[in-house]
Amino acid sequence: MNLSLVDPFVLAQEYPDTLTEKLSSGHATCLSFNHKGDYLASGRVDGTVVIFDIETNGVARKLQGHTRQIQSLSWSRDGRYLLTSSQDWKCILWDLKDGSRVRTVRFEAPVYIAELHPFNHLLFVASLFEDQPVLVDISSPKPVKRILPSAPLRASGEDLDPAAAAKQAAQDAKHSTCVTIFTAFGNHIIAGTSKGWINIIETQTCTTIHSMRLCNGVVILLHLASNGRDLLVNSSDRVIRTVLMPDLSQLGINLEPSAIKLQVEHKFQDVVNRLSWNHVTFSSTGEFVTATTFMNPDIYVWERSHGSLVKILEGPREELGVVEWHPSRPMVVACGLETGCIYTWSIVSPQKWSALAPDFGEVEENVEYMEAEDEFDVHPAEQVHQRRLDQEDEEPDAVTLELVKGDGDADGVEPFSLPVLLNVEDSDSGEDVVAVGPGTMRRRTPGAAKEGVNGDEKPAANGTSRGAARRRR
Amino acid sequence: MDHLTPQPRRRDPRAKSPSESSSDELAAVSAHEEAERRRASWTKGITPQRPKKSGRLYSGSESPDELAVDADEYWRSSRTRNRHRNQSPINRTDSHDDHSQGGAEGHPEDDTVDTDEEQAHDAHNWSDRSATPVAPTLPPKPDHLNYKEKFVMRGHLRGVSAVQFSPDCSMIASAGADAAVKVWDTATGRLIHTFEGHLAGISTLVWAPNGEWIATGSDDKTIRFWNVNTLKAHTKVFDGHHNYVYQIAFTPKGNILVSGSYDEAVFMWDVRRAQVMRSLPAHSDPVAGIDVVHDGTLIVSCALDGLIRIWDTHSGQCLRTLVMEDNPPATCVKFSPNGKYVLAWTLDGCIRMWSYVESRVVKTFQGHVNQKYSLSGCFGTYGPRDVNYQPPLCFAVSGSEDGSILFWDIVSKQVLQRLDAHSDPVLCVHTGTLNGKRLVVSCGLDKTVRLWEEASEDDAVSNGEANEEGLGEGASTPTPKSHSQDNTPALDADGDDAMTDAMPSAAATPAEDVTMT
């Protein structure tokens, strides 16, 4: 309802410019907004998942179940379920209505990234550390795992000579999938491999229908824009690529699998410093690409129409890890690698003082005031009052709601509202981990025994995470 | 300087805006549309649109962009005045003469023609703005309402200042100068529970949107939460105001509570932490009224200095200030169910419905007595449910200091019903629907809470003036015996004489709670 009153120039601003908030609850390592954009889930190194209310910047819920660092978070479309994956080899699906665990799925390896199907919260894909990626159906209490292929699809049909075929097979065996995501409708899975290939896998059959070599390095991250057609790829060759995807929902109708073509639109890289990118994301509309850099506290924002750098967000003095863009507002959140704090950049609009005094107006330059002839005429108060009353002759409609386009309910999702827990802070036990230096943490509460345990455990967890990240590069 | 112009300020669609601003606007729009088109070409049905973008209305006709309004309208209004002066000075003087001399001029025809033209021009302007199409043939609108008394709920020891239906209307919560919060069963009128804990009279009460909690604001400067399911008080007390809490309201999600206080501050509380998350500092008199729009993006507050301010919930900035020329103290504000209008009670005996986007009064409701107390009321719907009137039939309801409850049609401003409800001022009225029955609950200084039910159409036809009958029925209603009527002299709703001189109490009944059919 506020759109008609807000300064249009503020609304027209499409990317944030100032550091506005710092959220802190433990050491956060990954972040994810729900689709509506009112809650932000953060996963911590100690395995706790904290859900922040963006409106109050307070903790809305805490989920405890993992024992190691959280690797990824994925919201269901209605915002009721949250899938978390962790280095403790588990994925947990949470019901946020009461904070209970719907399903817990164990794997044989640490999980890189797990993502929920966009429409079915009982189906997800997970890419595992040095293991094959799996599609997991958790509609029954016993999860059904189907292994997804990692090897790229080779042009078949013509006969290769046996030597070449053997070589190819050996090469294919070296592929391991690092990241898997669903397409917008969930009919296909996009997978990125350690050899820089992108595979498109049909969800129904778990077969690869298209493969393409994108780069030489490891594909670290895939991210699909909200329109479902633009793919963002971060790879270890220090180049961020945006890829235009064909409309896969047209497969079998207007599009043959053989006709699929992935076209690289832009390559974003730092030519001078050869920076590598920690994490990349699209803006809410996909018009901007945002990345955090290795060993550098800045966030880069490129616009996509020309591929030019438009903004470098500055603020904290630490290297930033995961960066996420709010699904509807020009707002960017990122978490610091050292402190685990969550930083928020958004737009600060100045107070228009004319809004405070209705009989004043803001003019850009001096205007000569023309006094009206009747300006200082005195009319009897009753007459003025009566005339005013007589003019109230319209037919106001105080009831009918005007549906704003794109208000979220368009795709028929039953809106879920997270219950407001008045005692969420009482159950808090994780606020006491504080960073004392790079990569080291201790508990805030004095206690020798605890401190000893922690001193051993926390840097170890952090070390493994760094190690894992490096190996993926 | 403005108070002489009899017309409210308007945007004249024909007036030109300064070229630089309009060109800017055009440029912005075309760029935006370009982007939109580009996106649309990629997009297939499912794609979530960016709400902010698509909801951005400034390119549309209805809501002007604010920059243009602020600067342009200011000068446009003077231009309009100039136009009046240039074109029709005679007309203007004529109409003055018309009033004073009874139209003894030589050219009465000219006179009428001119005024007609002006009215037509006005009407054209109006219809431009209000996008309500002319209704096709529908059954005539009912010209009266027929609410009858269902229960009288006695139990409060002193005046009752606030009453509200629970979100599902199964319960009624009331609170008053005796510092007690009472929860009543709507279906039977029986007392369910009494919460005690406030140290002074309670001015305001509001249900949390999930129906689990009741929040109350009191003269002991605190806001307390009461759990209806466990019948226990919340352990955290919302402490921070420096003076009486006057009115409170929840955002629709229930995560933020907004409070207005006698200390002239508006606080936004993080409900989970029970801490102030933001203070809105702009009133220079006690803040008497608070409400939050149905989607939670706007907050309206009003103060005894007569200013009504609209705030952006997200940024905490003031977006609009509404004020009448002679600054009658504003004691209560409510958003309309669709959030397009603000209903404001002022101590000049008027309830005004503002279109806050245009900063002008759309309707003024009169007929009640309001000079001393913070009365509070509500929107509601009426008329047959199977007919789709355009616009839907809607009434505004308020108590009055003469003990009656008045219902106004918001289009015609006619009083649809006047209930002789209480024997003392009626401080708070709230509407609701239970099992398909439209209900109204009221409370007043006579220590009672009364529930009113809309009688069926047949009854309405047979007896239009059903007030006496209604009271007769009410005499047989069950009264809880847990609290005897005691002899405490009724001071005022708040329970302290200090406030009698000013406006003693206010009550919160967010308009978005109204169950609309």
mmCIF file of C-alpha atoms in Angstrom, chain A residues 47 87 234 238 253 261 265 284 349 394 415 425 452:
data_model
loop_
_atom_site.group_PDB
_atom_site.id
_atom_site.type_symbol
_atom_site.label_atom_id
_atom_site.label_comp_id
_atom_site.label_asym_id
_atom_site.label_seq_id
_atom_site.Cartn_x
_atom_site.Cartn_y
_atom_site.Cartn_z
ATOM 1 C CA GLY A 47 25.083 -26.633 12.763
ATOM 2 C CA GLN A 87 28.968 -31.379 6.586
ATOM 3 C CA ASN A 234 30.892 -19.485 -10.975
ATOM 4 C CA ARG A 238 37.998 -17.021 -11.914
ATOM 5 C CA ILE A 253 6.774 -29.630 -28.043
ATOM 6 C CA LYS A 261 22.047 -24.797 -26.864
ATOM 7 C CA GLU A 265 26.091 -14.138 -22.556
ATOM 8 C CA SER A 284 15.930 -10.159 -7.842
ATOM 9 C CA SER A 349 16.010 7.197 1.464
ATOM 10 C CA GLU A 394 -17.968 10.699 -4.680
ATOM 11 C CA PRO A 415 0.519 -18.419 1.884
ATOM 12 C CA GLU A 425 15.414 -15.979 22.570
ATOM 13 C CA GLY A 452 38.778 -26.364 25.859
#
